[in-house]
Amino acid sequence: MDTLALLEKYADVAETSTLALHLLRSSRVHINTLLLQQVLAEPKWAKKLTAEDRRGLTALFWSNVNP
């Protein structure tokens, strides 16, 4: 049985799996953001980051997420 036949046979399972993975990715981005905010709330860590470091943070979270 080829991949297309499997997807047709189990379309609802495939859709649920895709939605679950999307939710998992979004949750991971949110958790990482919260953790980073918590770390940067400490003056010791906030002072260590340069402007260039801060610009790189967005790419760190979003480079592997497909909207």
CSV table of C-alpha atoms in Angstrom, one decimal:
chain,number,residue,atom,x,y,z
A,1,MET,CA,0.0,0.0,0.0
A,2,ASP,CA,1.5,3.3,-1.0
A,3,THR,CA,1.5,6.5,1.1
A,4,LEU,CA,-1.4,8.1,-0.8
A,5,ALA,CA,-3.6,5.1,-0.2
A,6,LEU,CA,-2.8,5.2,3.5
A,7,LEU,CA,-3.6,8.9,3.7
A,8,GLU,CA,-6.9,8.3,2.0
A,9,LYS,CA,-7.7,5.4,4.3
A,10,TYR,CA,-6.7,7.3,7.5
A,11,ALA,CA,-7.4,10.9,6.5
A,12,ASP,CA,-9.0,11.8,9.9
A,13,VAL,CA,-6.0,10.3,11.8
A,14,ALA,CA,-3.6,12.2,9.6
A,15,GLU,CA,-5.5,15.4,10.1
A,16,THR,CA,-5.6,15.0,13.9
A,17,SER,CA,-1.9,14.2,13.9
A,18,THR,CA,-1.0,17.2,11.9
A,19,LEU,CA,-3.1,19.5,14.1
A,20,ALA,CA,-1.5,17.9,17.2
A,21,LEU,CA,2.0,18.6,15.9
A,22,HIS,CA,1.1,22.2,15.1
A,23,LEU,CA,-0.2,22.7,18.6
A,24,LEU,CA,2.9,21.1,20.0
A,25,ARG,CA,5.2,23.4,18.0
A,26,SER,CA,3.2,26.5,19.0
A,27,SER,CA,3.3,25.4,22.7
A,28,ARG,CA,7.0,24.9,22.5
A,29,VAL,CA,7.5,28.5,21.1
A,30,HIS,CA,5.3,29.9,23.9
A,31,ILE,CA,7.1,28.0,26.6
A,32,ASN,CA,10.5,29.0,25.3
A,33,THR,CA,9.4,32.6,25.2
A,34,LEU,CA,8.2,32.4,28.8
A,35,LEU,CA,11.5,30.9,29.9
A,36,LEU,CA,13.5,33.5,28.1
A,37,GLN,CA,11.4,36.3,29.7
A,38,GLN,CA,12.0,34.8,33.1
A,39,VAL,CA,15.8,34.6,32.5
A,40,LEU,CA,16.0,38.1,31.1
A,41,ALA,CA,14.1,39.5,34.1
A,42,GLU,CA,17.2,38.9,36.1
A,43,PRO,CA,19.5,42.0,35.6
A,44,LYS,CA,22.6,39.8,35.6
A,45,TRP,CA,21.5,38.0,32.5
A,46,ALA,CA,19.9,40.9,30.8
A,47,LYS,CA,23.1,42.9,30.9
A,48,LYS,CA,25.1,40.1,29.3
A,49,LEU,CA,23.1,40.3,26.0
A,50,THR,CA,24.3,42.7,23.4
A,51,ALA,CA,21.9,44.3,20.8
A,52,GLU,CA,23.1,41.7,18.3
A,53,ASP,CA,22.2,38.9,20.7
A,54,ARG,CA,18.7,40.3,21.2
A,55,ARG,CA,18.1,40.4,17.5
A,56,GLY,CA,19.0,36.8,17.2
A,57,LEU,CA,16.4,35.7,19.7
A,58,THR,CA,13.5,35.9,17.3
A,59,ALA,CA,15.1,33.7,14.8
A,60,LEU,CA,16.0,31.2,17.5
A,61,PHE,CA,12.3,30.6,18.2
A,62,TRP,CA,10.7,31.0,14.8
A,63,SER,CA,13.2,29.5,12.4
A,64,ASN,CA,11.8,26.0,12.6
A,65,VAL,CA,8.1,26.8,12.9
A,66,ASN,CA,5.8,26.7,9.9
A,67,PRO,CA,2.8,28.9,10.3
